[in-house]
PDB file of C-alpha atoms in Angstrom:
ATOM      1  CA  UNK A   1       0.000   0.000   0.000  1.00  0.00           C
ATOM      2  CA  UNK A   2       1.196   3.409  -0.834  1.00  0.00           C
ATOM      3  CA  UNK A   3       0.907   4.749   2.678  1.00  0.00           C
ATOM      4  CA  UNK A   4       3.533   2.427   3.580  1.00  0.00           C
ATOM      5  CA  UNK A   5       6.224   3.569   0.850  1.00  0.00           C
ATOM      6  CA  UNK A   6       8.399   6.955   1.257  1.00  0.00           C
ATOM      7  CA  UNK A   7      10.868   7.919  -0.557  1.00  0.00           C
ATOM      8  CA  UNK A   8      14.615   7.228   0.238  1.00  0.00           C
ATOM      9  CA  UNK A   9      17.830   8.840  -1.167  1.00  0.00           C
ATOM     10  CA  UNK A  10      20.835   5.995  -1.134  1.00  0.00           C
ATOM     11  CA  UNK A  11      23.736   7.763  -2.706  1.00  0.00           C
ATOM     12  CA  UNK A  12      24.346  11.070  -3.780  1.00  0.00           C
ATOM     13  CA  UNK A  13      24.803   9.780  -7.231  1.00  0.00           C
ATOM     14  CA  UNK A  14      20.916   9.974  -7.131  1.00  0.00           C
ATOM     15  CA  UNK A  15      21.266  13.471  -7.047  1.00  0.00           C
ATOM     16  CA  UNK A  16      22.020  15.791 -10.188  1.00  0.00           C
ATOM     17  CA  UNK A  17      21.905  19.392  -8.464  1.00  0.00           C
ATOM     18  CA  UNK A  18      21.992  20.376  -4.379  1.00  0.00           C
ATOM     19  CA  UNK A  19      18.131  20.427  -4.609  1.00  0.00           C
ATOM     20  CA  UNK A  20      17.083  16.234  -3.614  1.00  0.00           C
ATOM     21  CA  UNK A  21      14.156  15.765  -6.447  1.00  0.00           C
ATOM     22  CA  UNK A  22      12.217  12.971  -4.712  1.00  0.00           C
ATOM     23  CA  UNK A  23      11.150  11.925  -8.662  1.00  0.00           C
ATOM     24  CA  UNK A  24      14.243  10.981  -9.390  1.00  0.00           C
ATOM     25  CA  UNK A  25      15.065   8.485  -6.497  1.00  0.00           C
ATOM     26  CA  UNK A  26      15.350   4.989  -7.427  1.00  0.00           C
ATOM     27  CA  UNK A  27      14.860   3.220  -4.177  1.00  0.00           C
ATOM     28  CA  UNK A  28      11.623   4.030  -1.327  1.00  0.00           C
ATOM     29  CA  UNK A  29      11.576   2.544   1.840  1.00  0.00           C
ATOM     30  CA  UNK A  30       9.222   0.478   3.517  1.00  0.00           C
ATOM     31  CA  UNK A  31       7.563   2.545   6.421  1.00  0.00           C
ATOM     32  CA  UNK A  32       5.190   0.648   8.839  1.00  0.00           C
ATOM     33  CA  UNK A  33       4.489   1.321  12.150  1.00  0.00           C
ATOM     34  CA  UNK A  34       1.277  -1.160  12.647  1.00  0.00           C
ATOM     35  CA  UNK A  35       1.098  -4.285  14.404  1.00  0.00           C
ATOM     36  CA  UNK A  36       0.890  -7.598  13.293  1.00  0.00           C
ATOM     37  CA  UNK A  37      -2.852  -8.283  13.562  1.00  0.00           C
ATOM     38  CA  UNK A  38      -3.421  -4.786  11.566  1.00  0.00           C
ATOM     39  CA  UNK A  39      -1.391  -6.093   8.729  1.00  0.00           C
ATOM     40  CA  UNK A  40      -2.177 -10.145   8.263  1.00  0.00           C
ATOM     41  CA  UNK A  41      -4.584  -9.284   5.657  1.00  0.00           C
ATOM     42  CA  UNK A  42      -2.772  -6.691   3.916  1.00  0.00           C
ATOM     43  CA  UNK A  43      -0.766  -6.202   0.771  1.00  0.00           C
ATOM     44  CA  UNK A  44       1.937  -4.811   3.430  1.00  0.00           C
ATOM     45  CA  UNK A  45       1.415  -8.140   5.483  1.00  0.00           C
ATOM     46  CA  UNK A  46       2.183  -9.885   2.549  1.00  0.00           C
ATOM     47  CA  UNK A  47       5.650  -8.479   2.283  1.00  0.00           C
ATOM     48  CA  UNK A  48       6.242  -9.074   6.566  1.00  0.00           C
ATOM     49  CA  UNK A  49       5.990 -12.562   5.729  1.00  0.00           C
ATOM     50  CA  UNK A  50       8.244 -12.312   2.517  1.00  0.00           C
ATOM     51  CA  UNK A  51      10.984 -10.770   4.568  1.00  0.00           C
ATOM     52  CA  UNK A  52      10.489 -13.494   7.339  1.00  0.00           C
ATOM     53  CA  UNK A  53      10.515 -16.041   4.930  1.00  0.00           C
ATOM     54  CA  UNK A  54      13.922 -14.394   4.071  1.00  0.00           C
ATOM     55  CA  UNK A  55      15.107 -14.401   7.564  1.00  0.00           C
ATOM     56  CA  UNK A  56      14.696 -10.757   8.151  1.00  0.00           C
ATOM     57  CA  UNK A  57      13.454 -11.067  11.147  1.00  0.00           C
ATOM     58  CA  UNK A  58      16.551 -12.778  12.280  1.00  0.00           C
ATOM     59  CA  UNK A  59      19.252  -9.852  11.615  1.00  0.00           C
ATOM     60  CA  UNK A  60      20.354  -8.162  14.836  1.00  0.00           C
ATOM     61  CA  UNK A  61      18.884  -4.674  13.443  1.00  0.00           C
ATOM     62  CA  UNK A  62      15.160  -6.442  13.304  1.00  0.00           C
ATOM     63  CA  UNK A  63      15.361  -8.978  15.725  1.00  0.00           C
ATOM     64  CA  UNK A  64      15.554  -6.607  18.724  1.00  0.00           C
ATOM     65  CA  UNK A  65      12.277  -4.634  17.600  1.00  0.00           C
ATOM     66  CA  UNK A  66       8.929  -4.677  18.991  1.00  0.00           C
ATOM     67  CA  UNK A  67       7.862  -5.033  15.232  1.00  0.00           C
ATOM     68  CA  UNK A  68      11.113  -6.283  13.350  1.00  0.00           C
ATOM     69  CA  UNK A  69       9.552  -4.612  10.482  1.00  0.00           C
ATOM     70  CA  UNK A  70       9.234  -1.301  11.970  1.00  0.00           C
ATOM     71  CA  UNK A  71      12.074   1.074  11.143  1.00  0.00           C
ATOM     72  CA  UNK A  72      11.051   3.800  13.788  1.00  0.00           C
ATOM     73  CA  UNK A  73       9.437   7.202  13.678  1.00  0.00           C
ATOM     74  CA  UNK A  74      12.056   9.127  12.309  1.00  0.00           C
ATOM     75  CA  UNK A  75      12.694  12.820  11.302  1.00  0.00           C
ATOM     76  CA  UNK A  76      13.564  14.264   7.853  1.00  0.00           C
ATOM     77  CA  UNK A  77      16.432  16.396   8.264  1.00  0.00           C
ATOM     78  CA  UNK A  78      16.406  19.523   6.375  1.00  0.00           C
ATOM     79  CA  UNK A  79      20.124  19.408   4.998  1.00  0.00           C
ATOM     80  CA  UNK A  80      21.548  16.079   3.917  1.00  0.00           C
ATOM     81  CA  UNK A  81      25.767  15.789   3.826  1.00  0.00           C
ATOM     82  CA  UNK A  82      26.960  12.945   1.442  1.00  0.00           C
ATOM     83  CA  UNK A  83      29.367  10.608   3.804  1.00  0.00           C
ATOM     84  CA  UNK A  84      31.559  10.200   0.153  1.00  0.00           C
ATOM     85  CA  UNK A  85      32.181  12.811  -2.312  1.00  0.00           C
ATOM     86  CA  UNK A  86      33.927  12.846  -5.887  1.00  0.00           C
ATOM     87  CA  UNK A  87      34.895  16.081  -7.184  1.00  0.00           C
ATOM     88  CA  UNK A  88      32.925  19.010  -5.619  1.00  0.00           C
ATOM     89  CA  UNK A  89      31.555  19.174  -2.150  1.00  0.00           C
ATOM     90  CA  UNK A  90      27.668  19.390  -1.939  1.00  0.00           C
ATOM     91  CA  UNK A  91      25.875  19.691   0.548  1.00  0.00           C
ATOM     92  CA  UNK A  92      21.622  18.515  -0.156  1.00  0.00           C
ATOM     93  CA  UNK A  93      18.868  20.973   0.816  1.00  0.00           C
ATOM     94  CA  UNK A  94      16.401  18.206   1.801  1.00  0.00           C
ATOM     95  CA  UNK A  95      12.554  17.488  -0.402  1.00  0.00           C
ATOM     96  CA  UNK A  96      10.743  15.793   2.220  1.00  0.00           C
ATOM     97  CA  UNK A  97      12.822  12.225   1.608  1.00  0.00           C
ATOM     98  CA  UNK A  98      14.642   9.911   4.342  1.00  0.00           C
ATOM     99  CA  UNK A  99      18.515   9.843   3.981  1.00  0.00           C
ATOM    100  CA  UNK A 100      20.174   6.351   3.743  1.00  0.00           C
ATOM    101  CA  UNK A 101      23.417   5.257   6.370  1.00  0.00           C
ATOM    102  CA  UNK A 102      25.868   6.873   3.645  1.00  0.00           C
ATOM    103  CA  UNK A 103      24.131  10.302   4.475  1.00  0.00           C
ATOM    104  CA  UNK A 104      24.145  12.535   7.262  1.00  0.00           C
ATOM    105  CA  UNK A 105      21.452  14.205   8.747  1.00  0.00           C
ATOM    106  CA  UNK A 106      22.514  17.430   9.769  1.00  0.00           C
ATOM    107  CA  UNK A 107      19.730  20.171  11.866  1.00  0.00           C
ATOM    108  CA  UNK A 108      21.798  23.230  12.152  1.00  0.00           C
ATOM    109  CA  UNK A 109      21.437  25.251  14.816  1.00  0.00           C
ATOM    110  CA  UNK A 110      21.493  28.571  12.414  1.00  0.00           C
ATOM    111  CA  UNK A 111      19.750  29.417   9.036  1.00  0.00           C
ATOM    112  CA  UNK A 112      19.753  26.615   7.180  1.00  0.00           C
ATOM    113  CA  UNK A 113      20.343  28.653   3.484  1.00  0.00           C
ATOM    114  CA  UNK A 114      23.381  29.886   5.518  1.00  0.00           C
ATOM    115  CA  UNK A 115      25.238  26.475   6.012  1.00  0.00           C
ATOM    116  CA  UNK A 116      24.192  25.449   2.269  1.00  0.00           C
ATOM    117  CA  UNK A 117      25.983  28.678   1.085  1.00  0.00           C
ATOM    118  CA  UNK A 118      28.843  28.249   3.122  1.00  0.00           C
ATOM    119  CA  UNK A 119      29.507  24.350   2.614  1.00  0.00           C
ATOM    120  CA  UNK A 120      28.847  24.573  -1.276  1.00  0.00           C
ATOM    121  CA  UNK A 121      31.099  27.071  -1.742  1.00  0.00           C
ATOM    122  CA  UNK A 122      34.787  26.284  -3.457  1.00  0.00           C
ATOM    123  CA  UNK A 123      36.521  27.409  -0.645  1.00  0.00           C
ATOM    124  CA  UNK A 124      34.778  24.671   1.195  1.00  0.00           C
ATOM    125  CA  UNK A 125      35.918  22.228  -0.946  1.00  0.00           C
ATOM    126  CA  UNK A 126      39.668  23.518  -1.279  1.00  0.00           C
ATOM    127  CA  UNK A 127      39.360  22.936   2.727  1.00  0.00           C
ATOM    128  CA  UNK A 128      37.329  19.741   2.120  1.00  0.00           C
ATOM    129  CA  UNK A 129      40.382  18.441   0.262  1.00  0.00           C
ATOM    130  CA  UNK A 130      43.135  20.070   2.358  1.00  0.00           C
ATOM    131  CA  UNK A 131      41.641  18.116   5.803  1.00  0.00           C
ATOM    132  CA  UNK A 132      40.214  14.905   4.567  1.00  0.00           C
ATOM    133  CA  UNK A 133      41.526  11.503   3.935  1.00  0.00           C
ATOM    134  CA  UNK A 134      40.912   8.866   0.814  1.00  0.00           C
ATOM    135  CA  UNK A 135      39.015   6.095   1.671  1.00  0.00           C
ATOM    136  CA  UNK A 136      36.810   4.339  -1.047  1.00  0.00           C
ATOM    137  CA  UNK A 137      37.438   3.357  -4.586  1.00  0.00           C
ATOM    138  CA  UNK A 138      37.428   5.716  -7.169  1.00  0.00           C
ATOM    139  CA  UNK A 139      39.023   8.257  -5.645  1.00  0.00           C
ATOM    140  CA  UNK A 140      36.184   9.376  -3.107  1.00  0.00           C
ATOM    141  CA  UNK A 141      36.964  11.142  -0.001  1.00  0.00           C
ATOM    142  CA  UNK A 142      35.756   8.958   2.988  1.00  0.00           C
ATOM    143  CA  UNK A 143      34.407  11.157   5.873  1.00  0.00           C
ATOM    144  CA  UNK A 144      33.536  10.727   9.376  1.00  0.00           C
ATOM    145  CA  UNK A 145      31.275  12.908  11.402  1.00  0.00           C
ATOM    146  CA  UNK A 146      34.395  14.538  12.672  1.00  0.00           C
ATOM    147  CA  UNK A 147      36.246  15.088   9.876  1.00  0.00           C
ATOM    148  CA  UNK A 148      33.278  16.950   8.984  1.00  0.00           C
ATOM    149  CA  UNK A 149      32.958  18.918  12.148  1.00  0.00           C
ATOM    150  CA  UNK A 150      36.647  19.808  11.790  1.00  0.00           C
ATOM    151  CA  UNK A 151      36.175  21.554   8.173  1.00  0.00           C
ATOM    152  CA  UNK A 152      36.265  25.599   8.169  1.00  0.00           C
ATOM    153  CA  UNK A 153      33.400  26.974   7.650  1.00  0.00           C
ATOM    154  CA  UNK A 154      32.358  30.951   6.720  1.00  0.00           C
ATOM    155  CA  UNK A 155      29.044  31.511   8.308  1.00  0.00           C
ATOM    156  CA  UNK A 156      28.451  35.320   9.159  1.00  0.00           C
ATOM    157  CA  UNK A 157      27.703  36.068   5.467  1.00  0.00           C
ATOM    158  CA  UNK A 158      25.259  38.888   3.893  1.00  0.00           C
ATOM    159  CA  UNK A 159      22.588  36.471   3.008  1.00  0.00           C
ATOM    160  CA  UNK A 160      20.681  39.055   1.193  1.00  0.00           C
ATOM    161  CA  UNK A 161      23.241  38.758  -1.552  1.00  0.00           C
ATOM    162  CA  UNK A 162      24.049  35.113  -0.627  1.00  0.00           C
ATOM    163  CA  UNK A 163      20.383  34.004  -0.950  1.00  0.00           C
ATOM    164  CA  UNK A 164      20.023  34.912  -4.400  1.00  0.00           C
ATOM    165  CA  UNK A 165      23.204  33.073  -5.799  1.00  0.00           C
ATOM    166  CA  UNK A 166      22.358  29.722  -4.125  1.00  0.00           C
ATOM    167  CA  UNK A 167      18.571  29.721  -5.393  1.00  0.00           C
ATOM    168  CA  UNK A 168      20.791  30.175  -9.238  1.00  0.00           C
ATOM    169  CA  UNK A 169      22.875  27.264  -7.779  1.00  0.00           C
ATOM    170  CA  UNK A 170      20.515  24.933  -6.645  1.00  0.00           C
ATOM    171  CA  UNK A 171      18.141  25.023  -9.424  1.00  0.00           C
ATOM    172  CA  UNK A 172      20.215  23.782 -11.921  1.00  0.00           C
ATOM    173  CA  UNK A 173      22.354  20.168 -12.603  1.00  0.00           C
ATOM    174  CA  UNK A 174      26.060  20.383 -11.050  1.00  0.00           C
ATOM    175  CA  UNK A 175      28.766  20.293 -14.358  1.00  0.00           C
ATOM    176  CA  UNK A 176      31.635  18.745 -14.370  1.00  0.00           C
ATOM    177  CA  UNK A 177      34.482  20.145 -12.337  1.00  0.00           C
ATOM    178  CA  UNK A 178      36.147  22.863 -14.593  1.00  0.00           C
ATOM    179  CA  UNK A 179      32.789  24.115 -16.012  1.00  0.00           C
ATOM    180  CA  UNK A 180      31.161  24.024 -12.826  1.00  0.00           C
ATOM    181  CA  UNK A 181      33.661  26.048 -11.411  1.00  0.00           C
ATOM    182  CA  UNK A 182      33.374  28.671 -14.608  1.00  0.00           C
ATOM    183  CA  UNK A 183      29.922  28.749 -14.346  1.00  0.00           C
ATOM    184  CA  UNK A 184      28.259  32.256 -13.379  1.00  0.00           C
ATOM    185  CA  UNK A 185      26.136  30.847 -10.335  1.00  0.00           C
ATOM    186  CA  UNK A 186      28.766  29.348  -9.042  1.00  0.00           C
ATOM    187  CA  UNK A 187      31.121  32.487  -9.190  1.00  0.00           C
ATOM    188  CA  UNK A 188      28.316  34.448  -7.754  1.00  0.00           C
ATOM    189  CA  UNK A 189      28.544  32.418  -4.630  1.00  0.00           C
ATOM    190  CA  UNK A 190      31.581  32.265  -4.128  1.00  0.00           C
ATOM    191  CA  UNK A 191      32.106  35.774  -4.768  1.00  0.00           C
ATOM    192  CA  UNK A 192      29.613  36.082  -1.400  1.00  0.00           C
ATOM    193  CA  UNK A 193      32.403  34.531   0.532  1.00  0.00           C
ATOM    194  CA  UNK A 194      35.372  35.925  -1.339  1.00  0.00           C
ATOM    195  CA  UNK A 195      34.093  39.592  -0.508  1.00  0.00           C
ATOM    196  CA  UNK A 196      33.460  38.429   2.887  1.00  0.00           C
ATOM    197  CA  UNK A 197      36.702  37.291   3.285  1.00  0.00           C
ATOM    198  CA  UNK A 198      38.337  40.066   1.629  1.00  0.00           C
ATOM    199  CA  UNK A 199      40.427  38.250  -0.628  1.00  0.00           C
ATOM    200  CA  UNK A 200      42.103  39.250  -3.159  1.00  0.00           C
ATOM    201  CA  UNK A 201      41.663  38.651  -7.348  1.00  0.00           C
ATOM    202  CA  UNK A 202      45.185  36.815  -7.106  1.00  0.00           C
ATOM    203  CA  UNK A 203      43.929  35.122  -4.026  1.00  0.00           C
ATOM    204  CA  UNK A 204      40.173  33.840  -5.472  1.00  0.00           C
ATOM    205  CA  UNK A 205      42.353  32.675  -8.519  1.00  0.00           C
ATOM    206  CA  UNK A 206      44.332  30.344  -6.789  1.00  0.00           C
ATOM    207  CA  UNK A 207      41.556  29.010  -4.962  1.00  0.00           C
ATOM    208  CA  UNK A 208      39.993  27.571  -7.816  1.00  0.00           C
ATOM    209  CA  UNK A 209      43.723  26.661  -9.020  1.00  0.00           C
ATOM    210  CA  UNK A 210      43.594  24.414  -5.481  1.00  0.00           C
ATOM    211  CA  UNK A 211      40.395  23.002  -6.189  1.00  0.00           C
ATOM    212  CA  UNK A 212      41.301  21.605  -9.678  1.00  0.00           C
ATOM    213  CA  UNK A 213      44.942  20.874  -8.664  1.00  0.00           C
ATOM    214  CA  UNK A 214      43.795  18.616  -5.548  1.00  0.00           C
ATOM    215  CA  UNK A 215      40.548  17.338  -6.937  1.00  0.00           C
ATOM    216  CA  UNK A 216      42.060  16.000 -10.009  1.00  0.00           C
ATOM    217  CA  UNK A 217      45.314  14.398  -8.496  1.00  0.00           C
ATOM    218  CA  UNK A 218      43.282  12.472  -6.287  1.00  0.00           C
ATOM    219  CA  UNK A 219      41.137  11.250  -8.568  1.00  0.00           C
ATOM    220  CA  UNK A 220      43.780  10.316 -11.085  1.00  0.00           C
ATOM    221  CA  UNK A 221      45.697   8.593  -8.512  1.00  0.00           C
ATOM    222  CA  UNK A 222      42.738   6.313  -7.948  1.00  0.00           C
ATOM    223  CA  UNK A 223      42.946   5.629 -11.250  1.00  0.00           C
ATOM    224  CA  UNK A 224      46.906   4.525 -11.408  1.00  0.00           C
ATOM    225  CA  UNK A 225      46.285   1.847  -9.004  1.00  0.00           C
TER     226      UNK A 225
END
């Protein structure tokens, strides 16, 4: 039954811009909070005795549930932090979706369009690259909660002009690295930080210099092994 199915983001691969589009989600997760003598005779009991007959029910993750099926009542978090990444940070403004293990849930404790300018900026990423280790195939970067706790972050930003640059940003698909970082909306918002920062048309340069230097060599290393 439909009332039973919500929709699930798995990998940020699922993802084409910093906006989740629920539509384009491949995988929805089975919600049900209702005991067993609610379901017997339902579609949704139906697949409770699948997954028993698949010894569900026996994992350590069901078996110690009231209702092994049960997942939980569980919040949607409005910003959604990838646990890998590839080439450019992104942080997800959330759709109303559930985020899988290989996503954070993150509930900041400021305005929320203020973290997604900040942490899908290029700086970000330059310091993304500068503090993180490589831990997955393909060249990802691996992170834990604290390496992303530890990463620098510019938050007392003039959101009046920030706001406007990230709506440009996160209404459109994410391009591969060099165009993405030549693209206008993207330069808009990091120009945000830049002038925040005071830096310096040498010094915004050679940030995106850093970002293509490091971004590339690690993924080409991945590839050399």
């Amino acid at each position: 039954e439909a009332e039973f199915l919500v929709p699930v983001i798995k990998s940020a691969r699922e993802c084409k811009s910093i906006t989740i589009d629920p539509s384009c989600l491949k995988y929805q997760l089975f919600m049900c909070h209702k005991d067993w003598d609610e379901l017997s005779d339902m579609m949704a009991g139906e697949y409770v005795r699948w997954g028993a007959s698949q010894g569900f029910n026996e994992r350590p993750s069901c078996a110690s549930r009231p209702r092994w099926w049960d997942v939980g009542q569980r919040n949607k978090p409005p910003i959604i932090y990838p646990c890998s990444i590839s080439t450019l940070a992104r942080t997800f403004r959330n759709a109303n979706v559930y985020p899988d293990k290989r996503l954070y849930e993150i509930y900041p404790s400021i305005n929320e369009d203020t973290v997604l300018v900040a942490t899908n900026t290029s700086l970000y990423t330059m310091f993304l690259e500068l503090g993180s280790r490589i831990g997955l195939g393909e060249g990802l970067v691996d992170l834990t909660v604290s390496e992303v706790s530890d990463v620098l972050v510019m938050v007392d930003l003039p959101m009046a002009e920030a706001a406007p640059a990230l709506s440009q940003l996160a209404n459109r698909d994410v391009l591969p690295l060099r165009e993405e970082l030549n693209h206008p909306s993207r330069r808009n918002l990091d120009t945000v930080v830049f002038d925040a920062l005071g830096l310096t048309a040498g010094e915004r340069d050679a940030v995106y210099e850093a970002v293509i230097s490091l971004v590339e060599a690690r993924l080409k290393k991945a590839d050399s092994v």
